[in-house]
Short mmCIF file of N, CA and C in Angstrom, two decimals:
data_model
loop_
_atom_site.label_atom_id
_atom_site.label_comp_id
_atom_site.label_asym_id
_atom_site.label_seq_id
_atom_site.Cartn_x
_atom_site.Cartn_y
_atom_site.Cartn_z
N MET W 1 -38.40 -0.15 11.40
CA MET W 1 -38.38 -1.87 10.63
C MET W 1 -37.29 -0.92 9.17
N LEU W 2 -38.14 0.04 8.41
CA LEU W 2 -37.71 1.23 7.56
C LEU W 2 -36.21 1.18 7.73
N ASP W 3 -35.99 1.93 9.04
CA ASP W 3 -35.06 2.28 9.41
C ASP W 3 -33.49 1.85 9.34
N ILE W 4 -34.05 0.63 9.81
CA ILE W 4 -32.86 -0.33 10.09
C ILE W 4 -32.55 -0.96 8.72
N PHE W 5 -33.58 -1.27 7.52
CA PHE W 5 -33.15 -1.68 6.61
C PHE W 5 -32.37 -0.47 6.08
N LEU W 6 -33.07 0.72 5.43
CA LEU W 6 -32.04 2.22 5.11
C LEU W 6 -31.12 2.03 5.84
N GLY W 7 -30.60 1.80 6.70
CA GLY W 7 -29.13 1.60 7.62
C GLY W 7 -28.12 0.90 6.91
N ILE W 8 -28.67 -0.67 6.64
CA ILE W 8 -27.95 -1.81 6.20
C ILE W 8 -27.29 -1.34 4.54
N PHE W 9 -28.70 -0.71 3.91
CA PHE W 9 -28.43 -0.32 2.65
C PHE W 9 -27.28 0.52 2.32
N GLU W 10 -27.31 2.10 3.10
CA GLU W 10 -26.41 2.74 3.22
C GLU W 10 -24.62 2.26 3.57
N PHE W 11 -25.41 1.11 3.93
CA PHE W 11 -23.88 0.91 5.38
C PHE W 11 -23.52 -0.11 3.79
N MET W 12 -23.92 -1.07 2.84
CA MET W 12 -23.76 -1.39 1.90
C MET W 12 -22.86 -1.20 0.57
N LEU W 13 -23.96 0.12 0.37
CA LEU W 13 -23.35 1.16 -0.78
C LEU W 13 -22.18 1.42 -0.08
N ALA W 14 -21.46 2.36 1.24
CA ALA W 14 -20.59 2.98 1.50
C ALA W 14 -19.50 2.01 1.34
N ILE W 15 -19.61 0.70 1.80
CA ILE W 15 -18.90 -0.27 1.33
C ILE W 15 -18.45 -0.55 0.11
N LEU W 16 -19.29 -0.27 -0.73
CA LEU W 16 -18.77 -0.26 -2.82
C LEU W 16 -18.71 1.17 -2.68
N ALA W 17 -18.77 2.00 -2.46
CA ALA W 17 -18.08 3.19 -2.34
C ALA W 17 -16.56 3.13 -2.10
N ILE W 18 -16.50 2.40 -1.15
CA ILE W 18 -14.55 2.37 -1.01
C ILE W 18 -14.33 1.26 -1.81
N PHE W 19 -14.23 0.56 -1.66
CA PHE W 19 -13.89 -0.78 -2.85
C PHE W 19 -13.42 -0.20 -4.47
N GLY W 20 -14.91 0.63 -4.46
CA GLY W 20 -14.61 1.35 -5.92
C GLY W 20 -13.63 2.64 -5.85
N PHE W 21 -13.45 3.37 -4.47
CA PHE W 21 -12.56 4.03 -4.49
C PHE W 21 -11.01 3.15 -4.59
N ILE W 22 -10.68 2.15 -3.93
CA ILE W 22 -9.08 1.72 -3.88
C ILE W 22 -9.35 1.29 -4.92
N ALA W 23 -9.84 0.56 -5.69
CA ALA W 23 -9.89 0.14 -7.42
C ALA W 23 -9.47 1.10 -8.34
N THR W 24 -10.18 2.01 -8.12
CA THR W 24 -9.79 3.22 -8.69
C THR W 24 -8.53 3.62 -8.59
N THR W 25 -8.14 4.31 -7.52
CA THR W 25 -6.56 4.40 -6.95
C THR W 25 -6.02 3.63 -7.22
N ILE W 26 -5.67 2.59 -7.09
CA ILE W 26 -4.92 1.21 -7.83
C ILE W 26 -4.85 1.19 -8.73
N TYR W 27 -5.89 1.82 -9.83
CA TYR W 27 -5.84 1.51 -11.24
C TYR W 27 -4.71 2.96 -11.96
N TYR W 28 -5.45 4.16 -11.37
CA TYR W 28 -4.31 4.88 -11.86
C TYR W 28 -3.19 5.35 -11.48
N GLY W 29 -3.09 4.86 -10.01
CA GLY W 29 -1.94 5.17 -9.08
C GLY W 29 -0.79 4.00 -10.02
N MET W 30 -1.23 2.98 -10.66
CA MET W 30 -0.60 1.81 -10.85
C MET W 30 0.34 2.05 -12.24
N THR W 31 -0.46 3.01 -13.06
CA THR W 31 -0.09 3.71 -13.77
C THR W 31 0.90 4.58 -14.13
N PHE W 32 0.70 5.38 -13.09
CA PHE W 32 1.86 6.76 -12.81
C PHE W 32 3.08 6.32 -11.83
N ILE W 33 2.96 5.03 -11.25
CA ILE W 33 3.92 4.29 -10.86
C ILE W 33 4.84 3.34 -12.01
N GLU W 34 4.09 2.78 -12.98
CA GLU W 34 4.74 2.31 -13.69
C GLU W 34 5.94 3.23 -14.95
N GLU W 35 4.96 4.29 -15.02
CA GLU W 35 5.67 4.95 -15.60
C GLU W 35 6.56 6.15 -15.42
N ARG W 36 7.05 6.17 -13.98
CA ARG W 36 8.08 6.46 -13.03
C ARG W 36 8.56 6.16 -11.86
N ILE W 37 9.09 4.79 -12.32
CA ILE W 37 9.56 3.57 -11.61
C ILE W 37 10.55 4.27 -10.36
N ASN W 38 11.70 5.09 -11.37
CA ASN W 38 12.63 5.23 -10.90
C ASN W 38 12.36 6.39 -9.44
N SER W 39 11.47 7.59 -10.33
CA SER W 39 11.44 8.81 -9.33
C SER W 39 10.47 7.70 -8.16
N ILE W 40 9.52 6.96 -8.12
CA ILE W 40 9.30 6.76 -7.11
C ILE W 40 9.87 5.69 -5.87
N ARG W 41 10.89 4.79 -6.65
CA ARG W 41 12.10 4.60 -6.44
C ARG W 41 12.49 5.42 -4.55
N THR W 42 13.24 6.34 -5.85
CA THR W 42 14.14 7.62 -5.46
C THR W 42 12.93 8.37 -3.95
N PHE W 43 11.84 8.47 -4.39
CA PHE W 43 10.62 9.55 -3.32
C PHE W 43 10.07 8.04 -2.07
N LEU W 44 10.45 6.56 -2.72
CA LEU W 44 10.47 5.84 -1.07
C LEU W 44 11.72 5.87 -0.52
N LYS W 45 12.26 6.22 -0.99
CA LYS W 45 13.52 5.84 -0.22
C LYS W 45 13.61 6.81 1.08
N ILE W 46 13.45 8.42 0.39
CA ILE W 46 13.76 9.56 1.12
C ILE W 46 12.21 9.34 2.27
N PHE W 47 11.43 8.92 1.65
CA PHE W 47 10.27 9.15 2.30
C PHE W 47 10.30 8.16 3.88
N CYS W 48 10.91 6.67 3.32
CA CYS W 48 11.44 6.00 4.68
C CYS W 48 12.10 6.19 5.56
N TRP W 49 13.36 6.91 4.73
CA TRP W 49 14.42 7.51 5.51
C TRP W 49 13.66 8.43 6.61
N THR W 50 12.80 9.28 5.77
CA THR W 50 12.18 10.41 7.26
C THR W 50 11.51 9.74 7.71
N VAL W 51 10.87 8.56 7.66
CA VAL W 51 10.02 7.98 8.70
C VAL W 51 10.35 7.15 9.82
N VAL W 52 11.56 7.08 9.34
CA VAL W 52 12.41 6.07 10.41
C VAL W 52 13.00 7.13 11.20
N SER W 53 13.59 8.15 10.36
CA SER W 53 14.42 9.51 11.65
C SER W 53 13.37 10.24 12.57
N LEU W 54 12.20 10.23 12.41
CA LEU W 54 10.69 10.79 12.78
C LEU W 54 10.49 9.34 13.96
N CYS W 55 10.64 8.28 13.44
CA CYS W 55 10.52 7.21 14.35
C CYS W 55 11.02 6.97 15.81
N LEU W 56 12.44 7.71 15.55
CA LEU W 56 13.64 7.78 16.74
C LEU W 56 13.08 9.10 17.34
N LEU W 57 12.44 10.17 17.40
CA LEU W 57 11.29 10.29 18.39
C LEU W 57 10.51 10.00 18.90
N MET W 58 9.57 9.20 19.05
CA MET W 58 8.83 8.46 19.23
C MET W 58 8.37 8.39 20.50
N PRO W 59 9.40 7.36 21.36
CA PRO W 59 10.11 7.62 22.75
C PRO W 59 9.83 8.96 23.48
N PHE W 60 10.61 9.93 22.69
CA PHE W 60 10.35 11.01 23.64
C PHE W 60 9.16 12.10 23.56
N ALA W 61 8.52 11.44 22.52
CA ALA W 61 6.98 12.17 22.25
C ALA W 61 6.39 11.58 23.02
N GLY W 62 6.12 10.26 23.56
CA GLY W 62 5.26 10.12 24.75
C GLY W 62 4.92 8.62 24.20
N PHE W 63 4.98 8.24 22.92
CA PHE W 63 4.80 7.06 22.60
C PHE W 63 5.10 5.93 23.32
N PRO W 64 4.04 4.55 23.33
CA PRO W 64 4.42 3.58 23.64
C PRO W 64 5.59 3.04 23.10
N ASN W 65 6.57 1.93 23.70
CA ASN W 65 7.90 1.55 22.70
C ASN W 65 7.33 0.87 21.54
N HIS W 66 6.46 -0.45 21.96
CA HIS W 66 5.76 -1.24 21.45
C HIS W 66 5.68 -0.48 19.52
N ILE W 67 4.74 0.40 19.71
CA ILE W 67 4.46 1.48 18.10
C ILE W 67 5.58 1.93 17.65
N PHE W 68 6.68 2.44 19.06
CA PHE W 68 8.35 2.41 17.92
C PHE W 68 8.95 1.78 17.75
N PHE W 69 8.93 0.62 18.38
CA PHE W 69 9.20 -0.91 17.55
C PHE W 69 8.66 -1.18 16.28
N LEU W 70 7.63 -1.45 16.18
CA LEU W 70 6.63 -1.77 15.18
C LEU W 70 7.04 -0.75 13.95
N THR W 71 6.81 0.43 14.36
CA THR W 71 7.14 1.44 13.47
C THR W 71 8.62 1.03 12.62
N LEU W 72 9.34 1.27 13.06
CA LEU W 72 10.86 0.83 13.27
C LEU W 72 11.40 -0.11 12.27
N ALA W 73 10.51 -1.68 13.06
CA ALA W 73 10.79 -2.64 12.09
C ALA W 73 10.14 -2.49 10.85
N SER W 74 8.74 -2.26 10.60
CA SER W 74 8.10 -2.05 9.17
C SER W 74 9.26 -1.33 8.71
N HIS W 75 9.14 0.01 8.62
CA HIS W 75 9.52 0.56 7.56
C HIS W 75 10.87 0.44 7.42
N GLY W 76 12.00 -0.61 8.40
CA GLY W 76 13.30 -1.12 8.10
C GLY W 76 13.07 -2.48 7.23
N ILE W 77 12.15 -3.32 6.81
CA ILE W 77 11.70 -3.99 6.10
C ILE W 77 11.60 -3.27 4.54
N TRP W 78 10.59 -2.68 4.83
CA TRP W 78 10.62 -1.52 3.14
C TRP W 78 12.09 -1.04 2.69
N LEU W 79 12.58 -0.56 3.94
CA LEU W 79 13.87 -0.43 3.30
C LEU W 79 15.01 -1.42 2.74
N PHE W 80 14.86 -2.24 3.52
CA PHE W 80 15.28 -3.73 2.81
C PHE W 80 15.05 -3.68 1.00
N PHE W 81 13.97 -3.53 1.00
CA PHE W 81 12.80 -4.38 -0.25
C PHE W 81 13.65 -2.94 -1.43
N LEU W 82 13.50 -1.83 -0.71
CA LEU W 82 13.94 -1.01 -1.63
C LEU W 82 15.98 -1.06 -1.84
N TYR W 83 16.19 -1.72 -1.49
CA TYR W 83 17.76 -1.25 -1.73
C TYR W 83 18.02 -2.95 -1.94
N THR W 84 17.23 -3.69 -2.00
CA THR W 84 17.27 -5.12 -2.72
C THR W 84 17.06 -5.56 -3.91
N SER W 85 15.57 -5.48 -3.51
CA SER W 85 14.91 -6.27 -5.14
C SER W 85 13.26 -5.49 -5.73
N TYR W 86 13.82 -4.23 -5.20
CA TYR W 86 11.93 -3.34 -5.96
C TYR W 86 12.73 -2.76 -7.07
N PRO W 87 11.75 -3.12 -8.01
CA PRO W 87 10.36 -2.99 -7.99
C PRO W 87 10.10 -4.42 -7.85
N PHE W 88 10.84 -5.43 -8.22
CA PHE W 88 10.19 -6.67 -8.77
C PHE W 88 10.33 -7.73 -7.23
N ILE W 89 9.37 -7.68 -6.32
CA ILE W 89 9.30 -8.12 -5.27
C ILE W 89 7.71 -9.11 -5.44
N TYR W 90 8.53 -10.23 -5.12
CA TYR W 90 7.23 -11.06 -5.04
C TYR W 90 6.49 -11.26 -3.56
N ILE W 91 5.02 -11.14 -3.93
CA ILE W 91 3.66 -11.10 -2.93
C ILE W 91 4.16 -12.37 -1.93
N GLY W 92 4.36 -13.61 -2.55
CA GLY W 92 4.55 -15.00 -1.09
C GLY W 92 5.59 -14.60 -0.39
N ARG W 93 6.63 -14.03 -0.91
CA ARG W 93 8.07 -14.33 -0.14
C ARG W 93 7.55 -13.89 1.12
N PRO W 94 8.64 -14.67 1.92
CA PRO W 94 8.51 -14.52 3.61
C PRO W 94 8.47 -12.75 4.35
N ASP W 95 9.11 -12.59 3.47
CA ASP W 95 9.48 -11.35 4.05
C ASP W 95 8.75 -10.15 4.02
N PHE W 96 8.45 -10.55 2.96
CA PHE W 96 7.42 -9.36 2.19
C PHE W 96 5.73 -9.32 3.40
N LEU W 97 5.44 -10.58 3.36
CA LEU W 97 4.60 -10.94 4.36
C LEU W 97 5.13 -10.54 5.47
N CYS W 98 5.87 -10.77 6.43
CA CYS W 98 6.52 -9.61 7.57
C CYS W 98 6.27 -8.80 7.59
N GLY W 99 6.50 -8.49 6.36
CA GLY W 99 6.34 -6.64 6.47
C GLY W 99 5.01 -5.76 6.55
N LEU W 100 4.50 -6.81 5.55
CA LEU W 100 2.25 -6.42 5.65
C LEU W 100 1.99 -6.59 7.10
N LEU W 101 2.74 -8.10 7.67
CA LEU W 101 1.65 -8.29 9.29
C LEU W 101 2.34 -6.91 9.84
N LEU W 102 3.50 -6.65 9.84
CA LEU W 102 4.21 -5.76 10.96
C LEU W 102 3.23 -4.09 10.01
N SER W 103 3.38 -3.92 9.28
CA SER W 103 2.41 -3.09 9.02
C SER W 103 0.96 -3.30 9.63
N VAL W 104 0.55 -4.22 9.53
CA VAL W 104 -0.93 -4.76 10.25
C VAL W 104 -1.27 -4.26 11.60
N LEU W 105 0.14 -5.13 12.38
CA LEU W 105 0.16 -4.39 13.44
C LEU W 105 0.27 -3.16 13.88
N SER W 106 1.19 -3.01 13.53
CA SER W 106 1.40 -1.22 13.89
C SER W 106 0.76 -0.62 13.39
N ASN W 107 -0.50 -0.78 12.53
CA ASN W 107 -1.40 0.23 12.26
C ASN W 107 -3.07 -0.08 13.34
N VAL W 108 -2.77 -2.07 14.24
CA VAL W 108 -3.55 -1.96 15.17
C VAL W 108 -3.51 -1.38 16.50
N SER W 109 -1.98 -1.19 16.73
CA SER W 109 -1.78 -0.28 18.00
C SER W 109 -1.73 0.75 17.61
N PHE W 110 -1.43 1.56 16.87
CA PHE W 110 -1.42 2.95 16.46
C PHE W 110 -2.94 3.38 16.66
N LEU W 111 -3.95 2.72 16.58
CA LEU W 111 -5.70 3.00 16.44
C LEU W 111 -5.39 2.55 17.76
N ILE W 112 -5.25 1.57 18.64
CA ILE W 112 -5.75 1.75 20.30
C ILE W 112 -5.00 2.42 21.03
N PHE W 113 -3.63 2.88 20.69
CA PHE W 113 -3.28 4.37 21.26
C PHE W 113 -3.75 5.79 21.19
N VAL W 114 -4.59 5.58 19.65
CA VAL W 114 -4.55 6.79 20.00
C VAL W 114 -6.20 6.98 20.52
N LEU W 115 -6.93 6.05 19.97
CA LEU W 115 -8.34 5.87 20.63
C LEU W 115 -8.35 5.73 22.20
N SER W 116 -7.58 5.83 22.08
CA SER W 116 -7.17 4.95 24.08
C SER W 116 -6.56 6.72 25.29
N ASP W 117 -5.04 6.73 24.10
CA ASP W 117 -4.37 7.26 25.01
C ASP W 117 -4.70 9.25 24.82
N LEU W 118 -4.59 9.48 23.49
CA LEU W 118 -4.77 11.05 22.93
C LEU W 118 -6.04 11.35 22.45
N ASP W 119 -5.81 12.72 22.94
CA ASP W 119 -7.57 13.66 22.45
C ASP W 119 -6.64 14.86 21.58
N LEU W 120 -6.84 13.63 20.27
CA LEU W 120 -5.97 14.27 19.05
C LEU W 120 -6.71 15.03 18.04
N ASN W 121 -7.12 16.04 17.71
CA ASN W 121 -8.55 16.34 16.45
C ASN W 121 -7.63 15.51 15.24
N PHE W 122 -9.13 15.10 14.32
CA PHE W 122 -9.02 14.53 13.29
C PHE W 122 -7.84 14.36 11.83
N ALA W 123 -7.72 15.70 11.94
CA ALA W 123 -6.10 15.81 10.88
C ALA W 123 -5.21 15.34 11.61
N THR W 124 -4.85 15.72 12.78
CA THR W 124 -3.58 14.82 13.19
C THR W 124 -2.96 13.67 13.56
N THR W 125 -4.63 12.98 13.40
CA THR W 125 -4.58 11.95 13.93
C THR W 125 -4.59 11.11 12.48
N ILE W 126 -5.37 11.48 11.16
CA ILE W 126 -4.85 11.00 9.88
C ILE W 126 -3.35 10.86 9.24
N GLY W 127 -2.80 12.78 10.03
CA GLY W 127 -1.30 12.57 9.50
C GLY W 127 -0.48 11.63 10.22
N PHE W 128 -0.75 10.93 11.33
CA PHE W 128 -0.03 10.22 12.13
C PHE W 128 -0.15 9.05 11.39
N PHE W 129 -1.57 8.54 10.98
CA PHE W 129 -1.69 7.52 10.26
C PHE W 129 -0.64 7.07 8.74
N ILE W 130 -1.42 8.37 7.82
CA ILE W 130 -0.81 8.39 6.71
C ILE W 130 0.65 8.66 6.97
N VAL W 131 1.78 9.52 7.83
CA VAL W 131 2.89 9.25 7.91
C VAL W 131 3.78 7.92 8.34
N PHE W 132 3.31 7.63 9.50
CA PHE W 132 3.85 6.49 10.15
C PHE W 132 3.06 4.97 9.66
N VAL W 133 1.91 4.71 9.01
CA VAL W 133 1.40 3.42 8.93
C VAL W 133 1.19 3.30 7.54
N TRP W 134 0.61 4.11 6.85
CA TRP W 134 -0.05 3.62 5.71
C TRP W 134 0.70 3.87 4.17
N GLY W 135 1.29 4.73 4.48
CA GLY W 135 2.46 5.64 3.36
C GLY W 135 2.81 4.56 2.66
N ALA W 136 3.96 4.31 2.78
CA ALA W 136 5.04 3.41 2.45
C ALA W 136 4.50 1.97 2.20
N PRO W 137 3.72 1.25 2.87
CA PRO W 137 2.99 -0.04 2.13
C PRO W 137 2.26 0.09 0.87
N SER W 138 1.29 1.07 1.04
CA SER W 138 0.44 1.30 -0.17
C SER W 138 0.92 1.63 -0.86
N ILE W 139 2.05 2.61 -1.19
CA ILE W 139 2.74 2.49 -2.36
C ILE W 139 3.95 1.29 -2.92
N PHE W 140 3.87 0.56 -2.01
CA PHE W 140 4.51 -1.07 -2.31
C PHE W 140 3.55 -1.61 -3.29
N VAL W 141 2.51 -1.92 -2.22
CA VAL W 141 1.56 -2.77 -3.35
C VAL W 141 0.73 -1.95 -4.49
N THR W 142 0.79 -0.64 -4.66
CA THR W 142 0.40 -0.23 -5.56
C THR W 142 1.86 -1.12 -6.98
N SER W 143 2.77 -0.39 -6.63
CA SER W 143 3.80 -0.49 -6.95
C SER W 143 4.22 -2.42 -7.63
N LEU W 144 3.45 -3.05 -6.90
CA LEU W 144 3.58 -4.44 -7.19
C LEU W 144 2.56 -5.14 -8.56
N ALA W 145 1.78 -4.44 -8.41
CA ALA W 145 1.00 -4.27 -9.88
C ALA W 145 0.95 -3.67 -10.96
N ALA W 146 2.15 -2.83 -11.13
CA ALA W 146 2.78 -1.93 -12.21
C ALA W 146 4.29 -3.13 -12.59
N ALA W 147 4.71 -3.47 -11.80
CA ALA W 147 6.23 -3.66 -11.95
C ALA W 147 5.91 -5.58 -12.66
N GLU W 148 4.85 -5.63 -11.96
CA GLU W 148 4.24 -7.38 -12.48
C GLU W 148 3.63 -6.81 -13.97
N ASP W 149 2.89 -5.97 -14.31
CA ASP W 149 2.46 -5.64 -15.32
C ASP W 149 3.99 -5.64 -16.90
N ASP W 150 4.70 -4.99 -15.98
CA ASP W 150 5.83 -4.21 -16.66
C ASP W 150 6.69 -5.31 -16.71
N PHE W 151 6.38 -6.56 -15.96
CA PHE W 151 8.00 -7.53 -16.25
C PHE W 151 7.25 -8.27 -17.17
N THR W 152 5.47 -8.93 -16.99
CA THR W 152 4.90 -9.78 -18.00
C THR W 152 5.05 -9.39 -19.73
N ASN W 153 4.93 -7.64 -19.71
CA ASN W 153 4.89 -7.27 -21.03
C ASN W 153 6.21 -7.21 -21.50
N GLU W 154 7.55 -6.67 -21.03
CA GLU W 154 8.91 -7.32 -20.93
C GLU W 154 9.06 -8.87 -21.89
N SER W 155 8.60 -9.85 -20.87
CA SER W 155 8.77 -11.00 -21.67
C SER W 155 8.04 -11.77 -22.40
N ARG W 156 6.45 -11.17 -22.90
CA ARG W 156 6.01 -10.96 -24.07
C ARG W 156 6.94 -11.17 -25.20
N ARG W 157 7.45 -9.17 -25.25
CA ARG W 157 8.05 -8.99 -26.41
C ARG W 157 9.45 -9.82 -26.47
N ASN W 158 10.00 -10.49 -25.72
CA ASN W 158 11.24 -11.33 -26.11
C ASN W 158 10.68 -12.86 -26.45
N ASN W 159 9.20 -12.98 -25.91
CA ASN W 159 9.39 -14.41 -25.86
C ASN W 159 9.60 -15.33 -25.21
N ARG W 160 9.55 -14.92 -23.48
CA ARG W 160 10.51 -16.17 -22.89
C ARG W 160 9.41 -15.99 -21.86
N LYS W 161 9.32 -17.58 -21.20
CA LYS W 161 8.41 -17.91 -20.19
C LYS W 161 8.64 -16.87 -18.79
N VAL W 162 7.86 -16.22 -18.05
CA VAL W 162 7.91 -15.56 -16.91
C VAL W 162 7.66 -16.46 -15.51
N PRO W 163 8.25 -16.85 -14.97
CA PRO W 163 8.18 -17.34 -13.50
C PRO W 163 7.07 -16.64 -13.14
N ARG W 164 5.96 -16.98 -12.26
CA ARG W 164 4.51 -16.33 -12.19
C ARG W 164 4.12 -16.70 -10.39
N ASN W 165 4.28 -15.83 -9.70
CA ASN W 165 3.33 -16.56 -8.19
C ASN W 165 2.22 -16.49 -8.25
N ALA W 166 1.54 -16.79 -7.59
CA ALA W 166 -0.15 -17.58 -7.79
C ALA W 166 -0.77 -16.46 -7.08
N TRP W 167 0.12 -16.03 -6.10
CA TRP W 167 -0.41 -14.10 -5.59
C TRP W 167 -0.73 -13.34 -6.44
N ALA W 168 0.55 -13.45 -6.91
CA ALA W 168 0.78 -11.90 -8.21
C ALA W 168 -0.31 -12.41 -9.34
N SER W 169 -0.44 -13.43 -9.91
CA SER W 169 -0.99 -13.74 -11.22
C SER W 169 -2.77 -13.13 -10.42
N THR W 170 -2.95 -13.88 -9.04
CA THR W 170 -4.13 -13.24 -8.98
C THR W 170 -4.64 -11.79 -8.83
N PHE W 171 -3.67 -11.44 -8.29
CA PHE W 171 -3.50 -9.62 -8.23
C PHE W 171 -3.65 -9.01 -9.58
N ALA W 172 -2.76 -9.62 -10.17
CA ALA W 172 -2.98 -9.08 -11.58
C ALA W 172 -4.19 -9.27 -12.03
N ARG W 173 -4.96 -10.66 -12.00
CA ARG W 173 -6.12 -10.57 -13.22
C ARG W 173 -7.20 -9.72 -12.26
N ALA W 174 -7.39 -9.45 -10.95
CA ALA W 174 -7.79 -8.67 -10.11
C ALA W 174 -7.80 -7.11 -10.70
N ILE W 175 -6.56 -6.75 -11.17
CA ILE W 175 -6.49 -5.50 -11.46
C ILE W 175 -7.20 -5.70 -13.20
N GLU W 176 -6.95 -6.82 -13.29
CA GLU W 176 -7.84 -6.68 -15.36
C GLU W 176 -8.77 -6.69 -14.82
N TRP W 177 -9.60 -7.14 -14.20
CA TRP W 177 -10.89 -7.10 -14.18
C TRP W 177 -11.67 -5.66 -13.77
N ALA W 178 -10.90 -4.83 -12.93
CA ALA W 178 -11.05 -3.58 -12.57
C ALA W 178 -10.45 -2.24 -14.02
N ARG W 179 -9.78 -2.97 -14.80
CA ARG W 179 -9.38 -2.62 -15.68
C ARG W 179 -10.58 -2.52 -17.26
N SER W 180 -11.18 -3.10 -17.20
CA SER W 180 -12.37 -3.79 -17.88
C SER W 180 -13.30 -2.77 -17.32
N LYS W 181 -13.82 -2.37 -16.19
CA LYS W 181 -14.58 -1.83 -16.02
C LYS W 181 -15.17 -0.13 -16.06
N MET W 182 -13.64 0.08 -16.03
CA MET W 182 -13.41 1.70 -16.08
C MET W 182 -13.65 1.73 -17.73
N PRO W 183 -14.42 3.02 -17.73
CA PRO W 183 -14.66 3.86 -18.81
C PRO W 183 -13.58 3.82 -20.05
N HIS W 184 -12.10 3.94 -19.46
CA HIS W 184 -11.51 4.81 -20.98
C HIS W 184 -10.41 3.42 -20.55
N ARG W 185 -10.44 2.41 -21.41
CA ARG W 185 -9.53 1.57 -21.78
C ARG W 185 -8.05 2.05 -22.83
N GLY W 186 -8.31 3.40 -23.26
CA GLY W 186 -7.29 3.50 -24.69
C GLY W 186 -6.01 3.16 -24.36
N ASN W 187 -4.99 3.87 -25.68
CA ASN W 187 -3.35 3.60 -25.78
C ASN W 187 -3.15 4.41 -24.53
N LYS W 188 -1.86 4.62 -23.59
CA LYS W 188 -1.41 5.48 -22.92
C LYS W 188 -0.76 6.17 -24.03
N GLN W 189 0.06 6.30 -25.13
CA GLN W 189 0.51 7.15 -26.19
C GLN W 189 -1.19 8.17 -26.67
N GLU W 190 -2.25 7.53 -26.45
CA GLU W 190 -3.24 8.95 -27.08
C GLU W 190 -3.14 9.56 -26.45
#
């Protein structure tokens, strides 16, 4: 009985640690991206074009066609955002939601393929996931908070009303709550 209780406690503690790691990464990543938005845009363009180029080799490497098409379509949508509206992307846009959905479907199909068909070591599997699935969407989502914060601060300086999206304001409140829990909340110029 004690083993079951300790197992549940360990699982809950691991979930809290994962959420804390994600919140910390988003907080510090948002600050980094906010200060270097043009460099991040250039990096994302190079990264997405590299992934699309590598994706064209997937059918020859033995990957199924659905993984090839999902990866190509999701990174095509991320490239579309980079060339049209980056960094001011609203979370509620249908094409942004489609990009996130394609990334999730790509993650699931990649995971099923890796678990059932490939006998790869851990480092190779994580490398595939970081490059082909998680890289671009995680930077895009982190830059949403940085762009929203920058856009809001700029509009306050100009005393204009900013149209806000319900999802964006919810995400901004969650980030602000995470900031309040961080040990150092000083000015960036300090």
